[in-house]
Short mmCIF file of C-alpha atoms in Angstrom, two decimals:
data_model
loop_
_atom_site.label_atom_id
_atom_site.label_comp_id
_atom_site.label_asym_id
_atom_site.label_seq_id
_atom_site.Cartn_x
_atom_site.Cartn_y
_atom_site.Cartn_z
CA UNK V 8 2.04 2.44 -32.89
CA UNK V 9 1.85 -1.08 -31.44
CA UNK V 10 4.14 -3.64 -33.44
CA UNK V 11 2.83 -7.02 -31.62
CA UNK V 12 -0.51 -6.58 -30.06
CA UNK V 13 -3.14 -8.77 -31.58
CA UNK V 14 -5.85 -7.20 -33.75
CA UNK V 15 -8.53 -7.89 -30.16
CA UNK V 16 -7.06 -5.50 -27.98
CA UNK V 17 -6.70 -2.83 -30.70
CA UNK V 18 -10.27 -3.23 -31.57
CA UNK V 19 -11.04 -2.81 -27.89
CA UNK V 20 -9.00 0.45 -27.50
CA UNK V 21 -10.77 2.08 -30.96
CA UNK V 22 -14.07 1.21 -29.09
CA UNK V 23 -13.18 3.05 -26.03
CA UNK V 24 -11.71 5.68 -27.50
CA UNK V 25 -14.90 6.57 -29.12
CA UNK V 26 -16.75 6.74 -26.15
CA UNK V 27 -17.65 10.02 -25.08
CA UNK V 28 -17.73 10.04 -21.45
CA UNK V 29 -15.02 9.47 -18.63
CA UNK V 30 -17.66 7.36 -16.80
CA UNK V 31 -18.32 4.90 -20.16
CA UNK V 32 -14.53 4.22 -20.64
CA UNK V 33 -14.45 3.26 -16.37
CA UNK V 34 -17.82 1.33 -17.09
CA UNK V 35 -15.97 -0.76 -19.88
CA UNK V 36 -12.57 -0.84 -18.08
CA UNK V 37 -13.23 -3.96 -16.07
CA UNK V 38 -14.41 -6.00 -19.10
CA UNK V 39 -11.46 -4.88 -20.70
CA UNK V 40 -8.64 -6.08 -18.29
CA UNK V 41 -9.97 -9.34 -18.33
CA UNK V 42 -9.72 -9.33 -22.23
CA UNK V 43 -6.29 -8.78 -21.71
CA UNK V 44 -5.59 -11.97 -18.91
CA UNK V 45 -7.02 -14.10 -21.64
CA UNK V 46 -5.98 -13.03 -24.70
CA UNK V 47 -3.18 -15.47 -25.71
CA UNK V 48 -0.61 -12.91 -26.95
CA UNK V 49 -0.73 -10.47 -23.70
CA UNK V 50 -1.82 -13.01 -20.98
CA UNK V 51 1.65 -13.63 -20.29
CA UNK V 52 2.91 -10.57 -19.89
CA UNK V 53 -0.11 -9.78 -17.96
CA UNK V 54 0.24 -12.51 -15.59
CA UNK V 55 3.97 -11.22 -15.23
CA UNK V 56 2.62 -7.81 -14.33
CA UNK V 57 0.46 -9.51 -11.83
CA UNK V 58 2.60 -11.14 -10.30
CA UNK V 59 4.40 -8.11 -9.37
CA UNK V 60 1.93 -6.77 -8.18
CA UNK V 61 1.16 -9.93 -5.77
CA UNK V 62 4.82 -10.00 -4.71
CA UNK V 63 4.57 -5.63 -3.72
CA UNK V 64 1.44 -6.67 -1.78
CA UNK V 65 3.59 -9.84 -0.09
CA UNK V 66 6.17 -7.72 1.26
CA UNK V 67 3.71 -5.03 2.18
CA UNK V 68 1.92 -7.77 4.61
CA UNK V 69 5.57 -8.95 5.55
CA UNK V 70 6.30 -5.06 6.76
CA UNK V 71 3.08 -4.29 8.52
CA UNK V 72 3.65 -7.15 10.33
CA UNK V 73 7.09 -6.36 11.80
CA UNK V 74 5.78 -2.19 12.58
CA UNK V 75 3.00 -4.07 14.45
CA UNK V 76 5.53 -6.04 15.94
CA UNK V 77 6.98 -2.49 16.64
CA UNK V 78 4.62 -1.06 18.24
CA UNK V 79 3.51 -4.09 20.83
CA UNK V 80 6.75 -3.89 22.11
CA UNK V 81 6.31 -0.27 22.76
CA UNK V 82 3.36 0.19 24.25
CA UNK V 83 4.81 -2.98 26.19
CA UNK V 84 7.27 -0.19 27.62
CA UNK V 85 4.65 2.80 28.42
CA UNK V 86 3.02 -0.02 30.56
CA UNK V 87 6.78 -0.10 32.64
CA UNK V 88 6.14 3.31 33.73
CA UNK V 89 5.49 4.31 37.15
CA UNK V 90 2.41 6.31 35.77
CA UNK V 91 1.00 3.93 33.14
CA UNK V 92 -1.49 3.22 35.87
CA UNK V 93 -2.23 7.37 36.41
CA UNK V 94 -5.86 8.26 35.18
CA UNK V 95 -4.57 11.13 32.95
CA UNK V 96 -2.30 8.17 31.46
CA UNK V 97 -4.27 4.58 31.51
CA UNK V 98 -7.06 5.64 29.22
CA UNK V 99 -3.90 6.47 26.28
CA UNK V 100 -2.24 2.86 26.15
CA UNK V 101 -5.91 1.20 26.38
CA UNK V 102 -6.46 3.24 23.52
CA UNK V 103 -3.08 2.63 21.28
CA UNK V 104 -3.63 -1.76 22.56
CA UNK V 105 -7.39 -1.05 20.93
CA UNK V 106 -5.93 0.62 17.77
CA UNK V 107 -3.27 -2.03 17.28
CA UNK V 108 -5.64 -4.89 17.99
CA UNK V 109 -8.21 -3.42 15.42
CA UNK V 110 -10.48 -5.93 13.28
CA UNK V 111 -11.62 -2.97 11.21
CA UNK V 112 -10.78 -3.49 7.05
CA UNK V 113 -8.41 -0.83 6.50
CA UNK V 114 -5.68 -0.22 3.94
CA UNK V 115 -2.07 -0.90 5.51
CA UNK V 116 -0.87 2.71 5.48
CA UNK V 117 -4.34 4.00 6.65
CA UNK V 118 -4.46 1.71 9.30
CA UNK V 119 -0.99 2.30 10.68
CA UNK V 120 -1.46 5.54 10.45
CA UNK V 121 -4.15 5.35 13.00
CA UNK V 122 -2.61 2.85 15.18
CA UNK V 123 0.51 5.21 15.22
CA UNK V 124 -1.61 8.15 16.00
CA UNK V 125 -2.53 6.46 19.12
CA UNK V 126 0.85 5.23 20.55
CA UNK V 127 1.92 9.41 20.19
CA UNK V 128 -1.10 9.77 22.49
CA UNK V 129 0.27 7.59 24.80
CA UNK V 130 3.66 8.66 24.65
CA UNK V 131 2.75 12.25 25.21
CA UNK V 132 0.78 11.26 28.18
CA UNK V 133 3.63 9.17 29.72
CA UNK V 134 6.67 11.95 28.69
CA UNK V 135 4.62 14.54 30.36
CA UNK V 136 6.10 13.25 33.48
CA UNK V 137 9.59 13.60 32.54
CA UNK V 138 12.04 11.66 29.95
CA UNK V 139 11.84 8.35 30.96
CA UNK V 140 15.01 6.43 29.46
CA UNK V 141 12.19 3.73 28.29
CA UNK V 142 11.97 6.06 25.51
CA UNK V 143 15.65 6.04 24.26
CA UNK V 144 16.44 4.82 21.19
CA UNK V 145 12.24 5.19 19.78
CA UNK V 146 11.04 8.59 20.51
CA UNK V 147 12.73 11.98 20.98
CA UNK V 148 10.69 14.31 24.04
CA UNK V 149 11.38 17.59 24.20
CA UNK V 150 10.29 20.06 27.10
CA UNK V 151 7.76 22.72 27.72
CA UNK V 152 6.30 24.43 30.47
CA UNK V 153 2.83 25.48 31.79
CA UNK V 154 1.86 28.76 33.83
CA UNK V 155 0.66 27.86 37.08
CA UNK V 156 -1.72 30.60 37.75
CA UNK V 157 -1.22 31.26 40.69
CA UNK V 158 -0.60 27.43 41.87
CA UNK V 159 3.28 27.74 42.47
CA UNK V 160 4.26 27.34 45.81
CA UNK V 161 5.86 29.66 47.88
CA UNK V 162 9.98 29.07 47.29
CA UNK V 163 12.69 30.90 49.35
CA UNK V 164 13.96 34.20 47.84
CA UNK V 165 17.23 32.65 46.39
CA UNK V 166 15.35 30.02 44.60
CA UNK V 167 16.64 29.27 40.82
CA UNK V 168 16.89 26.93 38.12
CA UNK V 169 15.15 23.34 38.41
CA UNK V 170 13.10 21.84 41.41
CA UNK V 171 11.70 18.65 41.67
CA UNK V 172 8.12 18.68 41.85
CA UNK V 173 7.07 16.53 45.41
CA UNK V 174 4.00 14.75 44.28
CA UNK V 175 3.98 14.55 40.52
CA UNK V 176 1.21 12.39 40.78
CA UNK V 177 -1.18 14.50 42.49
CA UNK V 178 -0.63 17.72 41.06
CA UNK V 179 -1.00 16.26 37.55
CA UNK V 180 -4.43 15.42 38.62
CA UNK V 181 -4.93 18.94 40.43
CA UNK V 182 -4.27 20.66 37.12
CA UNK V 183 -4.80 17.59 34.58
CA UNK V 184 -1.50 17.55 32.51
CA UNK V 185 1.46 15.37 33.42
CA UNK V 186 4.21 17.59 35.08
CA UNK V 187 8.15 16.66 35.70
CA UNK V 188 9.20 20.08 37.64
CA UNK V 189 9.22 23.93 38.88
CA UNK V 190 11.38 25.87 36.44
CA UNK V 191 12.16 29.16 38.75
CA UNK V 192 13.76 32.12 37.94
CA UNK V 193 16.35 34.63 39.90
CA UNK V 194 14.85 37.78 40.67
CA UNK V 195 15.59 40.67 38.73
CA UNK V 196 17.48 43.85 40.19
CA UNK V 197 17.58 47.21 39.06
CA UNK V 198 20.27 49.77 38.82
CA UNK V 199 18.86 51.08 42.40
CA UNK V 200 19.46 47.64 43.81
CA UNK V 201 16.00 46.97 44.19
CA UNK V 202 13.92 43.92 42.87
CA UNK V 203 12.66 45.07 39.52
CA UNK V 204 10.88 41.73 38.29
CA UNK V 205 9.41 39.34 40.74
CA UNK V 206 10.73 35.51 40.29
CA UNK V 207 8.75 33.80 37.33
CA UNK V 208 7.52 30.32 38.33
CA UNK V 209 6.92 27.81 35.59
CA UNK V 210 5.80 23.33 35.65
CA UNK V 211 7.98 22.16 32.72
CA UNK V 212 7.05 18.70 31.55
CA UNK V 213 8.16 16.21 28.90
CA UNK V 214 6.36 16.83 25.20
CA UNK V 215 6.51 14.32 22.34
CA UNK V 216 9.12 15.43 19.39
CA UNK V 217 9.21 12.46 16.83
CA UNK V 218 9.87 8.75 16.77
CA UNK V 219 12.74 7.32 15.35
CA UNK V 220 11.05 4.51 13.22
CA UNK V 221 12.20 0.85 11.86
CA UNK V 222 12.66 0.38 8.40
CA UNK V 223 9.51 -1.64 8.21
CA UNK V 224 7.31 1.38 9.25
CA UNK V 225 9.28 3.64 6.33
CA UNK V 226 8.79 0.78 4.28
CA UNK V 227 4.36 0.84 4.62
CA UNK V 228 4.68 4.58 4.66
CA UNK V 229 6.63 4.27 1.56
CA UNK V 230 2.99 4.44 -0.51
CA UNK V 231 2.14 8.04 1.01
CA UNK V 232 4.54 9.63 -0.56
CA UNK V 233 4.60 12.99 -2.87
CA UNK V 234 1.60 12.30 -5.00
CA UNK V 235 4.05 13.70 -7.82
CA UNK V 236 6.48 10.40 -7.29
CA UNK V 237 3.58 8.27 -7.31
CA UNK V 238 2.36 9.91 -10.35
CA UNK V 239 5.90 9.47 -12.34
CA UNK V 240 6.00 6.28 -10.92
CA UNK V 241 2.51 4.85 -12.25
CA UNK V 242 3.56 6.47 -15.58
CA UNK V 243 6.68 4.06 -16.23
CA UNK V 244 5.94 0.95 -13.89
CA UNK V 245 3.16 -1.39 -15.29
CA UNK V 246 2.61 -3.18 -11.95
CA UNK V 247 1.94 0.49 -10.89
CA UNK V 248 -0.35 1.41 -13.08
CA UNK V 249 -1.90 -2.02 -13.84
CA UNK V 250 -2.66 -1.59 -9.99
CA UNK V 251 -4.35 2.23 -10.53
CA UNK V 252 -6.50 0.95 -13.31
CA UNK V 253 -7.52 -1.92 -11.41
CA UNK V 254 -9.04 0.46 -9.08
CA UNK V 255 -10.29 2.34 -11.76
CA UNK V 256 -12.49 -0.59 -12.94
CA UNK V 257 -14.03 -0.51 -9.74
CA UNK V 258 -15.88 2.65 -10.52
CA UNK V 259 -19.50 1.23 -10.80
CA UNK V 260 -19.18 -0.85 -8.24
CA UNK V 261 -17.95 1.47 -5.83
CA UNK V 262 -21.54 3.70 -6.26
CA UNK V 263 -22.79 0.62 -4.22
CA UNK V 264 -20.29 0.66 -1.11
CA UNK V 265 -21.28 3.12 1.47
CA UNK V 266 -19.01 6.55 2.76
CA UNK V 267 -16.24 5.50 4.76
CA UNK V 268 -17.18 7.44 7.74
CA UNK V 269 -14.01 9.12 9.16
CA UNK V 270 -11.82 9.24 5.99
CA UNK V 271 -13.36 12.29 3.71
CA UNK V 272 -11.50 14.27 0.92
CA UNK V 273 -12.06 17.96 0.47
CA UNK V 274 -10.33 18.36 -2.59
CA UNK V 275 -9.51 16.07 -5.42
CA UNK V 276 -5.86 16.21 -4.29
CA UNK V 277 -7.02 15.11 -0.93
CA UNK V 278 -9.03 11.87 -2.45
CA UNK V 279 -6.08 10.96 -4.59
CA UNK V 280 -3.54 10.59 -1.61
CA UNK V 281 -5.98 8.58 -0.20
CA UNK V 282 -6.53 6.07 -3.06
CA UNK V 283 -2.34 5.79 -3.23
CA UNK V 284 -2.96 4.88 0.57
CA UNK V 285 -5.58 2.47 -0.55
CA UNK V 286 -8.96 4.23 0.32
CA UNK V 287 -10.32 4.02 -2.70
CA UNK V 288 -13.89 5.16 -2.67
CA UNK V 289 -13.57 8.94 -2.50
CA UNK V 290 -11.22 9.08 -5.57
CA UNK V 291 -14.03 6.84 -7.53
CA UNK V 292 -16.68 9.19 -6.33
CA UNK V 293 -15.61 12.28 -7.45
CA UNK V 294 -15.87 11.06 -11.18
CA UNK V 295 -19.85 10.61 -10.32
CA UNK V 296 -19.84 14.37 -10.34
CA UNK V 297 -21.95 16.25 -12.59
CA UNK V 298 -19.54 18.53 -13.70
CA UNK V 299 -16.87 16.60 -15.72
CA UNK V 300 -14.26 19.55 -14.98
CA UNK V 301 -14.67 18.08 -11.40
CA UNK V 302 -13.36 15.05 -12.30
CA UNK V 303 -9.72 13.84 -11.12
CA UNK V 304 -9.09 12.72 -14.94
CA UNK V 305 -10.32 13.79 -17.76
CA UNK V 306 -11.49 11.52 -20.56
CA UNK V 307 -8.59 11.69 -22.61
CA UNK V 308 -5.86 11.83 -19.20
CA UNK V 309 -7.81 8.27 -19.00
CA UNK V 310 -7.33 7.27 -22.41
CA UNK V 311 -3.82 8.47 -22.40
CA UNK V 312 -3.27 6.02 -19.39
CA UNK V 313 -4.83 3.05 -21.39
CA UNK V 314 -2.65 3.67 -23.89
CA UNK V 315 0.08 3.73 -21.69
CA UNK V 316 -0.39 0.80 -20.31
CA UNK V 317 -1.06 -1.08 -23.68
CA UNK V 318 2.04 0.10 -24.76
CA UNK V 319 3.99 -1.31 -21.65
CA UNK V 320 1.99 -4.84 -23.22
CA UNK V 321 3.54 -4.03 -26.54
CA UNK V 322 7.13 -3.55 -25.53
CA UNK V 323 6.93 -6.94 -22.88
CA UNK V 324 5.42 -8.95 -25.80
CA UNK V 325 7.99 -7.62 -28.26
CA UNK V 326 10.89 -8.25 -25.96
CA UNK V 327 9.45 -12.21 -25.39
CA UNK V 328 8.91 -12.68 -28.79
CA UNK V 329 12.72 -11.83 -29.36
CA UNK V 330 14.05 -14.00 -26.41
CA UNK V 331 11.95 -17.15 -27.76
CA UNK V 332 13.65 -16.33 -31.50
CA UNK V 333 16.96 -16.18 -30.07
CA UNK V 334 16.16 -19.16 -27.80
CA UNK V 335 15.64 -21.23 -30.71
CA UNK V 336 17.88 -19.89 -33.34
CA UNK V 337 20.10 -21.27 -30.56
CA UNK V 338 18.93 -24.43 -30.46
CA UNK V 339 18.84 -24.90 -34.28
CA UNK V 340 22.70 -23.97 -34.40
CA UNK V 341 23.78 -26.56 -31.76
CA UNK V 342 21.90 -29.48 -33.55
CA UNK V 343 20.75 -28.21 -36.72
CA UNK V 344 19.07 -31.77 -37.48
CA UNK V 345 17.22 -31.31 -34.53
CA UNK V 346 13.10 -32.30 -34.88
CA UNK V 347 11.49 -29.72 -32.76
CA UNK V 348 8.44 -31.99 -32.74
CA UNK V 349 10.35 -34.74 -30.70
CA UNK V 350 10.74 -31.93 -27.71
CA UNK V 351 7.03 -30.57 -28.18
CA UNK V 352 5.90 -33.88 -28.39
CA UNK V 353 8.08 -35.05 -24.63
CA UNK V 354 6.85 -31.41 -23.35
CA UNK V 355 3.44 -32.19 -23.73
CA UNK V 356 3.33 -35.79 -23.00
CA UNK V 357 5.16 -34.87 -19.57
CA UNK V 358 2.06 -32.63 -19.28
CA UNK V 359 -0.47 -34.52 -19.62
CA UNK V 360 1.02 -37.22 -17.68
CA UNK V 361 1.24 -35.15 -14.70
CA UNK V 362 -2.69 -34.32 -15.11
CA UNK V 363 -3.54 -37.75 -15.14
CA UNK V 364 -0.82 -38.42 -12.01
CA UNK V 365 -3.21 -35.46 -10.05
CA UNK V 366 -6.57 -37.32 -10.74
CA UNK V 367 -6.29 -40.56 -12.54
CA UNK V 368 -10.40 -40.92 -13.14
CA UNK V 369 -9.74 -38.25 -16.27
CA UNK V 370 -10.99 -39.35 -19.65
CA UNK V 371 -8.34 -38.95 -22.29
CA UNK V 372 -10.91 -35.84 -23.80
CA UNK V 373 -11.13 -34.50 -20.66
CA UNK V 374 -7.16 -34.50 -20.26
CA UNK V 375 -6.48 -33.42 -23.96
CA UNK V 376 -8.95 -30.89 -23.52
CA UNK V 377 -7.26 -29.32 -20.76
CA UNK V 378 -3.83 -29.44 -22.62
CA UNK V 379 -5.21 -27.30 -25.61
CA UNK V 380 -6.75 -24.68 -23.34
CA UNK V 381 -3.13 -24.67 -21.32
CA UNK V 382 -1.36 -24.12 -24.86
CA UNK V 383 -4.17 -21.11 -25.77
CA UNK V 384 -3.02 -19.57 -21.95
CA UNK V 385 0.97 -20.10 -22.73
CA UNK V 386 1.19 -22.08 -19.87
CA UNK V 387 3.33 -24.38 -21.99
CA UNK V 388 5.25 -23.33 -25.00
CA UNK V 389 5.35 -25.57 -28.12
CA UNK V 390 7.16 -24.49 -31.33
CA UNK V 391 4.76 -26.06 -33.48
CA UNK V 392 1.28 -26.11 -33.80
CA UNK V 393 -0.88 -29.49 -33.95
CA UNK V 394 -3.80 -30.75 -34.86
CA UNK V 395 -5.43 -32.21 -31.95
CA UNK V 396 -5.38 -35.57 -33.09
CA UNK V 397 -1.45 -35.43 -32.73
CA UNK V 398 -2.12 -34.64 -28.98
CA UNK V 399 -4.61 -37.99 -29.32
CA UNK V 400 -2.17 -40.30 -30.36
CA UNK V 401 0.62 -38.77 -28.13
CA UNK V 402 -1.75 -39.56 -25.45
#
């Protein structure tokens, strides 16, 4: 099944897969990804997967910083308006500067989400009294109307179409919704010439459509997508899924973190969008449940991910171990005479000279040590192995 993993990790995986329970395979999980960062033959890769994972998260911060960015510069404009100062309007851009400005420890996309939440708020408040051109270019408003009940004012019998409302300011506060104007229509005649329909009288006002995002807000949203992509995409990318069982292996500690307190999950469906999102707490939860049907995986849909990813390891390790043979059936062509030991040995001694160049006090154990333990880790490739003596008297 596995052509280059080392005899370790498989012993591992038989162990967990005769464990009975969901919950003892997440118990064990943790210990288990750290086998595999230190394990010589699949640190490497592992590291590689990591640092995927480190550069996703990079650009992530990079993003959320520009749709912050964004949005500062937009609530910048609702405070332009002539009624960003109107009580039925102030209260809304306090509220979206709050959100933006928030300290609280929230996932990216949850956060956003929030923050962006908040700005609509404000937006509807402001487009109530008519589309502003502040909004062009960010936000499409539509129109709607509200019946005046018997507010309308008296207009002339040949009144029609659109009529500025005087005192847009005090009315919205009379009724308490932001108005732009009267919408009136003709009267309507019968076949006896007589009025068959009295004039309807309506206040249209501005209503929030949708905004027309950056690319850096698509980008953060990016993660909420169909849970079906994310699912096909955890199953063939191993910084994916290296990052799902990471938060897997947080199942026992997670029993110790409180509820969030406004982000619940109904369903199973519901706690897995928001673990993609990066609330992870009600997906862990939901495997503390005593019914194991109840469970978003099952013990072997866990397994089967484990397996997965070990087989991702596999293929990486197989693929390095082919570009180091080729890499020095390469070398051996060009110079065919060529004593590998005479590179190892300059690779090394390089090495170790740069140690000692960091923090001369060393002792030559101390720096030979450290040179051994950086060979174990692959963090420098010999094509020999030595005794550590050699590494003495190359020192």
């Amino acid at each position: 099944m596995y052509k280059n993993l080392p005899d370790t990790l498989l012993i591992e995986r038989s162990m967990m897969h005769r464990m009975e329970t969901s919950g003892s395979v997440l118990q064990y999980l943790s210990q288990f990804l750290q086998t595999l960062a230190r394990t010589k033959e699949s640190a490497p890769s592992f590291e590689g997967f990591e640092a995927d994972l480190k550069r996703q998260e990079k650009v992530q911060r990079h993003e959320m910083a520009k749709s912050i960015e964004w949005i500062t510069e937009k609530i910048d404009k609702l405070k332009t308006s002539p009624y960003a100062k109107h009580p039925l309007v102030e209260h809304t851009i306090e509220r979206a500067e709050r959100s933006k400005n928030s300290e609280d420890n929230l996932p990216p996309v949850i956060l956003l989400n929030s923050i962006i939440v908040n700005l609509q708020f404000s937006v509807s408040a402001v487009a109530a009294f008519g589309n502003d051109p502040l909004f062009e270019g960010w936000v499409e408003i539509g129109i709607a109307k509200i019946d005046p009940k018997g507010m309308a004012p008296k207009f002339p019998k040949n009144s029609k179409g659109l009529i500025p409302v005087e005192n847009r300011w005090g009315l919205a506060e009379q009724i308490g919704h932001g108005v732009d104007c009267w919408q009136v229509s003709p009267l309507s005649i019968g076949p006896n010439g007589k009025q068959s329909t009295p004039p309807a009288v309506y206040l249209l006002y501005g209503c929030f459509e949708k905004f027309i995002f950056p690319s850096s807000v698509d980008s953060v949203f990016a993660l909420s997508k169909d849970i079906r992509e994310w699912r096909e995409k955890r199953n063939t990318d191993p910084a994916t899924l290296l990052s799902f069982l990471k938060i897997l292996s947080q199942y026992e500690a997670s029993k110790k973190l409180s509820k969030p307190l406004f982000l619940r999950a109904k369903t199973v469906l519901e706690a897995e969008k928001l673990c993609i999102e990066g609330e992870i707490r009600p997906y862990l939860r939901q495997f503390s449940l005593t019914n194991s049907e109840d469970h978003p995986l099952s013990r072997s849909q866990l397994l089967n991910l484990i397996d997965t990813f070990l087989n991702m390891l596999d293929i990486n390790i197989t693929r390095t171990i082919a570009k180091r043979k080729e890499a020095k059936q390469s070398i051996q062509a060009a110079a065919p005479n060529f004593d590998v030991r005479v590179r190892d040995k300059e690779i090394a001694v390089e090495w170790m000279r740069k140690e000692w160049a960091q923090d001369n006090q060393l002792s030559q154990d101390t720096i030979v040590d450290r040179l051994v333990l950086a060979i174990l880790q692959n963090r420098i490739e010999l094509e020999k192995d030595y005794k550590r003596s050699t590494f003495e008297k190359w020192l």
